[in-house]
């Protein structure tokens, strides 16, 4: 009788112990899951999906990265939204040459999260009306996700072949305002707006993943451009466009890095990446 009771007691104790062990496992898994940050997940996905070459990314890789980036928030990267009242009242379209200096009065902050041979993860934090001028991403794929605020993006793709040696014809690919509710935007080595300009409509921050990263030794040098309306120049071999099409084309000329591009390094305060 005692032995039956002992066996029954042992079985109950084993069941209870299993429940405890299961409970401990669930709590441990939950804690580890919470500790696994979005930035760590992003790093891991980039590390396993991206290469140091300019070879095209698979559609699955692009989908996976966009799906993850669409879920991130400022808090995932240790960011706090800038004071929304910090609006100097210029906006991206109401700025005159007279108050041009005010446009650059506050710097854009560049936060380096990770930089490797295959990819770079970084954040640009913009005060209102600040601008990153028109520039290119040679041989690169770039994922951009607005974390907070509003950002106007104007982007072009090259038209081939080039019709004038000193200037190249480009077609407008993107001209819109992005917010935190917008999906991740992607530009490719030759399409999707490889040459783009950012203008802050309000204080904002954008998360960028660049693959492969800029590397002058490998021909991936950042070049700045000025865009001129299509009608500015004439060329015998330029394409014939109707009035509606003309608005979508511009001549792009290389310029030196603008002296008034005011950018400073920031400190990353989000979760550490386990490399």
mmCIF file of C-alpha atoms in Angstrom:
data_model
loop_
_atom_site.group_PDB
_atom_site.id
_atom_site.type_symbol
_atom_site.label_atom_id
_atom_site.label_comp_id
_atom_site.label_asym_id
_atom_site.label_seq_id
_atom_site.Cartn_x
_atom_site.Cartn_y
_atom_site.Cartn_z
ATOM 1 C CA UNK A 1 0.000 0.000 0.000
ATOM 2 C CA UNK A 2 2.772 2.330 0.930
ATOM 3 C CA UNK A 3 4.675 1.465 -2.212
ATOM 4 C CA UNK A 4 1.612 2.271 -4.368
ATOM 5 C CA UNK A 5 1.200 5.558 -2.548
ATOM 6 C CA UNK A 6 4.925 6.263 -2.963
ATOM 7 C CA UNK A 7 4.750 5.538 -6.699
ATOM 8 C CA UNK A 8 1.675 7.746 -7.018
ATOM 9 C CA UNK A 9 3.379 10.448 -4.992
ATOM 10 C CA UNK A 10 6.493 10.177 -7.136
ATOM 11 C CA UNK A 11 4.385 10.473 -10.299
ATOM 12 C CA UNK A 12 2.610 13.560 -8.959
ATOM 13 C CA UNK A 13 5.935 15.062 -7.927
ATOM 14 C CA UNK A 14 7.354 14.328 -11.401
ATOM 15 C CA UNK A 15 4.352 15.953 -13.064
ATOM 16 C CA UNK A 16 4.655 18.992 -10.827
ATOM 17 C CA UNK A 17 8.388 19.156 -11.437
ATOM 18 C CA UNK A 18 7.801 18.984 -15.192
ATOM 19 C CA UNK A 19 5.327 21.819 -14.873
ATOM 20 C CA UNK A 20 7.863 23.846 -12.920
ATOM 21 C CA UNK A 21 10.594 23.084 -15.436
ATOM 22 C CA UNK A 22 8.247 24.038 -18.262
ATOM 23 C CA UNK A 23 7.318 27.242 -16.461
ATOM 24 C CA UNK A 24 10.986 28.071 -15.940
ATOM 25 C CA UNK A 25 11.684 27.374 -19.606
ATOM 26 C CA UNK A 26 8.811 29.594 -20.738
ATOM 27 C CA UNK A 27 9.967 32.430 -18.469
ATOM 28 C CA UNK A 28 13.560 31.979 -19.634
ATOM 29 C CA UNK A 29 12.514 31.900 -23.279
ATOM 30 C CA UNK A 30 10.361 34.969 -22.775
ATOM 31 C CA UNK A 31 13.234 36.834 -21.123
ATOM 32 C CA UNK A 32 15.660 35.825 -23.862
ATOM 33 C CA UNK A 33 13.129 36.830 -26.478
ATOM 34 C CA UNK A 34 12.792 40.245 -24.880
ATOM 35 C CA UNK A 35 16.557 40.562 -24.726
ATOM 36 C CA UNK A 36 16.830 39.734 -28.452
ATOM 37 C CA UNK A 37 16.545 43.273 -29.766
ATOM 38 C CA UNK A 38 15.295 44.401 -33.157
ATOM 39 C CA UNK A 39 18.733 45.791 -33.942
ATOM 40 C CA UNK A 40 20.275 42.385 -33.182
ATOM 41 C CA UNK A 41 17.713 40.712 -35.427
ATOM 42 C CA UNK A 42 18.456 43.247 -38.158
ATOM 43 C CA UNK A 43 22.204 42.677 -37.853
ATOM 44 C CA UNK A 44 21.763 38.895 -37.988
ATOM 45 C CA UNK A 45 19.510 39.083 -41.048
ATOM 46 C CA UNK A 46 21.936 41.401 -42.845
ATOM 47 C CA UNK A 47 24.914 39.227 -41.921
ATOM 48 C CA UNK A 48 23.302 36.077 -43.290
ATOM 49 C CA UNK A 49 21.710 37.679 -46.367
ATOM 50 C CA UNK A 50 24.034 40.385 -47.689
ATOM 51 C CA UNK A 51 27.393 40.037 -49.423
ATOM 52 C CA UNK A 52 30.317 42.420 -50.092
ATOM 53 C CA UNK A 53 29.629 42.315 -53.839
ATOM 54 C CA UNK A 54 27.174 44.335 -55.880
ATOM 55 C CA UNK A 55 25.331 41.240 -57.082
ATOM 56 C CA UNK A 56 21.532 41.652 -57.175
ATOM 57 C CA UNK A 57 19.695 40.715 -53.998
ATOM 58 C CA UNK A 58 17.074 38.007 -54.182
ATOM 59 C CA UNK A 59 13.432 38.996 -53.919
ATOM 60 C CA UNK A 60 13.187 36.910 -50.744
ATOM 61 C CA UNK A 61 16.077 38.797 -49.117
ATOM 62 C CA UNK A 62 14.485 42.131 -49.999
ATOM 63 C CA UNK A 63 11.118 40.990 -48.667
ATOM 64 C CA UNK A 64 12.638 39.708 -45.418
ATOM 65 C CA UNK A 65 14.555 42.928 -44.767
ATOM 66 C CA UNK A 66 11.573 45.132 -45.575
ATOM 67 C CA UNK A 67 9.294 43.054 -43.346
ATOM 68 C CA UNK A 68 11.662 43.460 -40.405
ATOM 69 C CA UNK A 69 12.371 47.148 -41.029
ATOM 70 C CA UNK A 70 8.650 47.888 -41.249
ATOM 71 C CA UNK A 71 8.308 46.822 -37.594
ATOM 72 C CA UNK A 72 11.073 48.947 -36.044
ATOM 73 C CA UNK A 73 10.501 52.004 -33.863
ATOM 74 C CA UNK A 74 12.751 54.800 -32.508
ATOM 75 C CA UNK A 75 12.863 53.068 -29.122
ATOM 76 C CA UNK A 76 14.423 49.971 -30.703
ATOM 77 C CA UNK A 77 17.517 52.092 -31.416
ATOM 78 C CA UNK A 78 17.584 54.121 -28.214
ATOM 79 C CA UNK A 79 16.110 57.183 -29.917
ATOM 80 C CA UNK A 80 13.698 59.725 -28.523
ATOM 81 C CA UNK A 81 11.750 61.903 -30.884
ATOM 82 C CA UNK A 82 13.091 65.411 -31.157
ATOM 83 C CA UNK A 83 10.965 68.195 -29.791
ATOM 84 C CA UNK A 84 8.238 68.539 -32.425
ATOM 85 C CA UNK A 85 8.009 72.211 -31.547
ATOM 86 C CA UNK A 86 11.513 72.631 -32.952
ATOM 87 C CA UNK A 87 10.132 73.826 -36.265
ATOM 88 C CA UNK A 88 11.974 76.838 -37.570
ATOM 89 C CA UNK A 89 9.063 77.533 -39.886
ATOM 90 C CA UNK A 90 10.896 77.224 -43.182
ATOM 91 C CA UNK A 91 9.620 73.914 -44.514
ATOM 92 C CA UNK A 92 11.170 72.392 -47.623
ATOM 93 C CA UNK A 93 9.326 74.604 -50.096
ATOM 94 C CA UNK A 94 9.034 78.034 -48.471
ATOM 95 C CA UNK A 95 12.739 78.693 -48.128
ATOM 96 C CA UNK A 96 14.188 81.682 -49.952
ATOM 97 C CA UNK A 97 17.792 82.463 -50.768
ATOM 98 C CA UNK A 98 17.648 85.243 -48.172
ATOM 99 C CA UNK A 99 17.180 82.868 -45.260
ATOM 100 C CA UNK A 100 19.393 80.113 -46.706
ATOM 101 C CA UNK A 101 21.774 80.343 -43.725
ATOM 102 C CA UNK A 102 18.971 79.493 -41.313
ATOM 103 C CA UNK A 103 18.335 76.333 -43.327
ATOM 104 C CA UNK A 104 21.723 74.970 -42.302
ATOM 105 C CA UNK A 105 21.751 76.428 -38.796
ATOM 106 C CA UNK A 106 21.377 73.027 -37.128
ATOM 107 C CA UNK A 107 23.396 69.963 -38.084
ATOM 108 C CA UNK A 108 22.220 66.587 -39.304
ATOM 109 C CA UNK A 109 23.359 63.901 -36.874
ATOM 110 C CA UNK A 110 24.889 60.712 -38.275
ATOM 111 C CA UNK A 111 24.711 57.679 -35.979
ATOM 112 C CA UNK A 112 26.884 54.727 -36.972
ATOM 113 C CA UNK A 113 25.371 51.468 -35.684
ATOM 114 C CA UNK A 114 27.431 48.956 -37.656
ATOM 115 C CA UNK A 115 29.852 49.177 -40.558
ATOM 116 C CA UNK A 116 31.309 46.107 -42.227
ATOM 117 C CA UNK A 117 32.470 44.834 -45.597
ATOM 118 C CA UNK A 118 29.009 43.688 -46.678
ATOM 119 C CA UNK A 119 26.693 46.317 -45.213
ATOM 120 C CA UNK A 120 26.308 49.454 -43.134
ATOM 121 C CA UNK A 121 23.507 50.174 -40.655
ATOM 122 C CA UNK A 122 23.149 53.833 -39.688
ATOM 123 C CA UNK A 123 20.677 56.536 -38.704
ATOM 124 C CA UNK A 124 20.390 60.125 -39.897
ATOM 125 C CA UNK A 125 18.622 62.506 -37.518
ATOM 126 C CA UNK A 126 17.371 65.715 -39.174
ATOM 127 C CA UNK A 127 16.256 69.057 -37.762
ATOM 128 C CA UNK A 128 13.470 70.736 -39.709
ATOM 129 C CA UNK A 129 14.428 71.904 -43.233
ATOM 130 C CA UNK A 130 17.880 70.343 -43.152
ATOM 131 C CA UNK A 131 18.974 68.711 -46.394
ATOM 132 C CA UNK A 132 21.224 65.925 -47.614
ATOM 133 C CA UNK A 133 21.821 67.083 -51.203
ATOM 134 C CA UNK A 134 21.323 64.962 -54.283
ATOM 135 C CA UNK A 135 23.859 62.113 -54.275
ATOM 136 C CA UNK A 136 24.302 58.628 -55.703
ATOM 137 C CA UNK A 137 24.825 55.052 -54.467
ATOM 138 C CA UNK A 138 26.956 53.367 -57.172
ATOM 139 C CA UNK A 139 26.447 49.606 -57.320
ATOM 140 C CA UNK A 140 24.516 49.652 -54.049
ATOM 141 C CA UNK A 141 21.120 48.614 -52.728
ATOM 142 C CA UNK A 142 19.778 50.877 -49.987
ATOM 143 C CA UNK A 143 16.891 50.280 -47.580
ATOM 144 C CA UNK A 144 15.468 53.399 -45.874
ATOM 145 C CA UNK A 145 12.868 53.497 -43.087
ATOM 146 C CA UNK A 146 11.620 56.711 -41.481
ATOM 147 C CA UNK A 147 11.539 56.192 -37.706
ATOM 148 C CA UNK A 148 9.686 59.404 -36.826
ATOM 149 C CA UNK A 149 8.741 62.719 -38.391
ATOM 150 C CA UNK A 150 8.319 63.580 -42.071
ATOM 151 C CA UNK A 151 10.970 63.423 -44.788
ATOM 152 C CA UNK A 152 10.661 64.607 -48.387
ATOM 153 C CA UNK A 153 12.488 62.377 -50.867
ATOM 154 C CA UNK A 154 13.310 63.379 -54.429
ATOM 155 C CA UNK A 155 15.091 60.700 -56.418
ATOM 156 C CA UNK A 156 16.260 60.047 -59.980
ATOM 157 C CA UNK A 157 17.513 57.183 -62.111
ATOM 158 C CA UNK A 158 19.956 57.620 -64.983
ATOM 159 C CA UNK A 159 18.682 57.578 -68.547
ATOM 160 C CA UNK A 160 21.008 55.637 -70.841
ATOM 161 C CA UNK A 161 22.934 56.526 -72.851
ATOM 162 C CA UNK A 162 24.233 59.876 -71.590
ATOM 163 C CA UNK A 163 23.365 62.571 -74.142
ATOM 164 C CA UNK A 164 25.772 65.296 -73.014
ATOM 165 C CA UNK A 165 29.225 64.506 -71.637
ATOM 166 C CA UNK A 166 29.274 67.194 -68.935
ATOM 167 C CA UNK A 167 25.734 66.442 -67.853
ATOM 168 C CA UNK A 168 23.657 63.314 -67.785
ATOM 169 C CA UNK A 169 19.967 62.932 -68.293
ATOM 170 C CA UNK A 170 18.003 61.454 -65.406
ATOM 171 C CA UNK A 171 14.356 60.591 -64.918
ATOM 172 C CA UNK A 172 12.415 61.358 -61.757
ATOM 173 C CA UNK A 173 11.696 58.138 -59.858
ATOM 174 C CA UNK A 174 10.415 59.378 -56.474
ATOM 175 C CA UNK A 175 8.964 62.698 -55.319
ATOM 176 C CA UNK A 176 7.046 62.209 -52.081
ATOM 177 C CA UNK A 177 6.943 62.740 -48.343
ATOM 178 C CA UNK A 178 7.639 59.700 -46.173
ATOM 179 C CA UNK A 179 6.585 59.277 -42.540
ATOM 180 C CA UNK A 180 6.933 56.585 -39.883
ATOM 181 C CA UNK A 181 3.763 54.974 -41.234
ATOM 182 C CA UNK A 182 5.314 54.629 -44.696
ATOM 183 C CA UNK A 183 6.772 51.288 -45.670
ATOM 184 C CA UNK A 184 10.478 50.733 -46.152
ATOM 185 C CA UNK A 185 11.733 52.223 -49.412
ATOM 186 C CA UNK A 186 14.338 50.409 -51.486
ATOM 187 C CA UNK A 187 16.639 51.738 -54.179
ATOM 188 C CA UNK A 188 18.712 49.495 -56.407
ATOM 189 C CA UNK A 189 22.030 49.912 -58.256
ATOM 190 C CA UNK A 190 20.279 51.169 -61.407
ATOM 191 C CA UNK A 191 16.630 51.680 -60.485
ATOM 192 C CA UNK A 192 14.308 52.848 -57.745
ATOM 193 C CA UNK A 193 15.879 56.287 -57.319
ATOM 194 C CA UNK A 194 19.593 55.537 -56.944
ATOM 195 C CA UNK A 195 20.289 59.281 -56.827
ATOM 196 C CA UNK A 196 18.289 60.945 -54.092
ATOM 197 C CA UNK A 197 17.940 64.055 -51.971
ATOM 198 C CA UNK A 198 16.484 64.176 -48.439
ATOM 199 C CA UNK A 199 14.742 67.252 -47.015
ATOM 200 C CA UNK A 200 13.296 67.237 -43.501
ATOM 201 C CA UNK A 201 9.696 68.490 -43.438
ATOM 202 C CA UNK A 202 9.766 68.185 -39.644
ATOM 203 C CA UNK A 203 12.300 66.866 -37.129
ATOM 204 C CA UNK A 204 12.798 63.281 -38.269
ATOM 205 C CA UNK A 205 15.095 60.289 -38.313
ATOM 206 C CA UNK A 206 15.703 57.713 -41.020
ATOM 207 C CA UNK A 207 17.302 54.296 -40.634
ATOM 208 C CA UNK A 208 19.477 53.221 -43.578
ATOM 209 C CA UNK A 209 20.898 49.835 -44.523
ATOM 210 C CA UNK A 210 23.414 50.090 -47.391
ATOM 211 C CA UNK A 211 24.726 47.006 -49.158
ATOM 212 C CA UNK A 212 27.497 46.924 -50.068
ATOM 213 C CA UNK A 213 28.674 50.106 -48.262
ATOM 214 C CA UNK A 214 30.512 53.033 -49.801
ATOM 215 C CA UNK A 215 34.099 52.097 -50.646
ATOM 216 C CA UNK A 216 36.203 54.407 -52.835
ATOM 217 C CA UNK A 217 38.807 51.697 -53.495
ATOM 218 C CA UNK A 218 36.082 49.559 -55.058
ATOM 219 C CA UNK A 219 34.504 52.363 -57.072
ATOM 220 C CA UNK A 220 31.699 53.129 -54.652
ATOM 221 C CA UNK A 221 32.343 56.794 -54.010
ATOM 222 C CA UNK A 222 29.576 59.195 -53.002
ATOM 223 C CA UNK A 223 29.153 61.880 -55.674
ATOM 224 C CA UNK A 224 26.952 64.963 -55.323
ATOM 225 C CA UNK A 225 24.909 66.477 -58.141
ATOM 226 C CA UNK A 226 22.881 69.530 -59.049
ATOM 227 C CA UNK A 227 19.720 68.957 -61.053
ATOM 228 C CA UNK A 228 18.747 71.346 -63.847
ATOM 229 C CA UNK A 229 15.337 71.409 -65.552
ATOM 230 C CA UNK A 230 15.220 69.524 -68.838
ATOM 231 C CA UNK A 231 14.656 72.731 -70.808
ATOM 232 C CA UNK A 232 17.839 74.360 -69.448
ATOM 233 C CA UNK A 233 20.127 72.774 -72.053
ATOM 234 C CA UNK A 234 19.788 71.789 -75.658
ATOM 235 C CA UNK A 235 21.378 68.847 -77.402
ATOM 236 C CA UNK A 236 21.016 67.483 -80.902
ATOM 237 C CA UNK A 237 20.679 63.942 -79.669
ATOM 238 C CA UNK A 238 18.415 64.538 -76.700
ATOM 239 C CA UNK A 239 15.089 62.689 -76.768
ATOM 240 C CA UNK A 240 11.936 64.384 -77.921
ATOM 241 C CA UNK A 241 9.535 64.679 -75.006
ATOM 242 C CA UNK A 242 6.038 66.064 -74.753
ATOM 243 C CA UNK A 243 5.115 68.722 -72.190
ATOM 244 C CA UNK A 244 3.976 66.195 -69.593
ATOM 245 C CA UNK A 245 7.107 64.072 -69.911
ATOM 246 C CA UNK A 246 9.467 67.047 -69.619
ATOM 247 C CA UNK A 247 8.580 67.520 -65.941
ATOM 248 C CA UNK A 248 9.900 64.032 -65.167
ATOM 249 C CA UNK A 249 13.370 64.643 -66.622
ATOM 250 C CA UNK A 250 16.358 66.684 -65.469
ATOM 251 C CA UNK A 251 20.023 67.191 -66.329
ATOM 252 C CA UNK A 252 22.361 66.225 -63.523
ATOM 253 C CA UNK A 253 25.824 67.762 -63.198
ATOM 254 C CA UNK A 254 28.493 66.670 -60.731
ATOM 255 C CA UNK A 255 29.420 69.116 -57.976
ATOM 256 C CA UNK A 256 31.903 69.107 -55.124
ATOM 257 C CA UNK A 257 30.687 68.126 -51.682
ATOM 258 C CA UNK A 258 28.594 71.147 -50.619
ATOM 259 C CA UNK A 259 30.320 73.370 -48.068
ATOM 260 C CA UNK A 260 27.022 73.952 -46.298
ATOM 261 C CA UNK A 261 26.360 70.273 -45.705
ATOM 262 C CA UNK A 262 26.421 70.420 -41.917
ATOM 263 C CA UNK A 263 26.716 66.949 -40.404
ATOM 264 C CA UNK A 264 28.040 65.741 -37.068
ATOM 265 C CA UNK A 265 28.616 62.265 -35.575
ATOM 266 C CA UNK A 266 26.181 61.049 -32.956
ATOM 267 C CA UNK A 267 26.426 58.367 -30.279
ATOM 268 C CA UNK A 268 24.446 55.163 -30.646
ATOM 269 C CA UNK A 269 22.619 54.511 -27.348
ATOM 270 C CA UNK A 270 20.504 51.532 -28.347
ATOM 271 C CA UNK A 271 20.990 47.835 -27.568
ATOM 272 C CA UNK A 272 24.493 46.530 -28.235
ATOM 273 C CA UNK A 273 24.976 44.220 -31.206
ATOM 274 C CA UNK A 274 26.435 40.791 -30.458
ATOM 275 C CA UNK A 275 28.803 40.190 -33.382
#
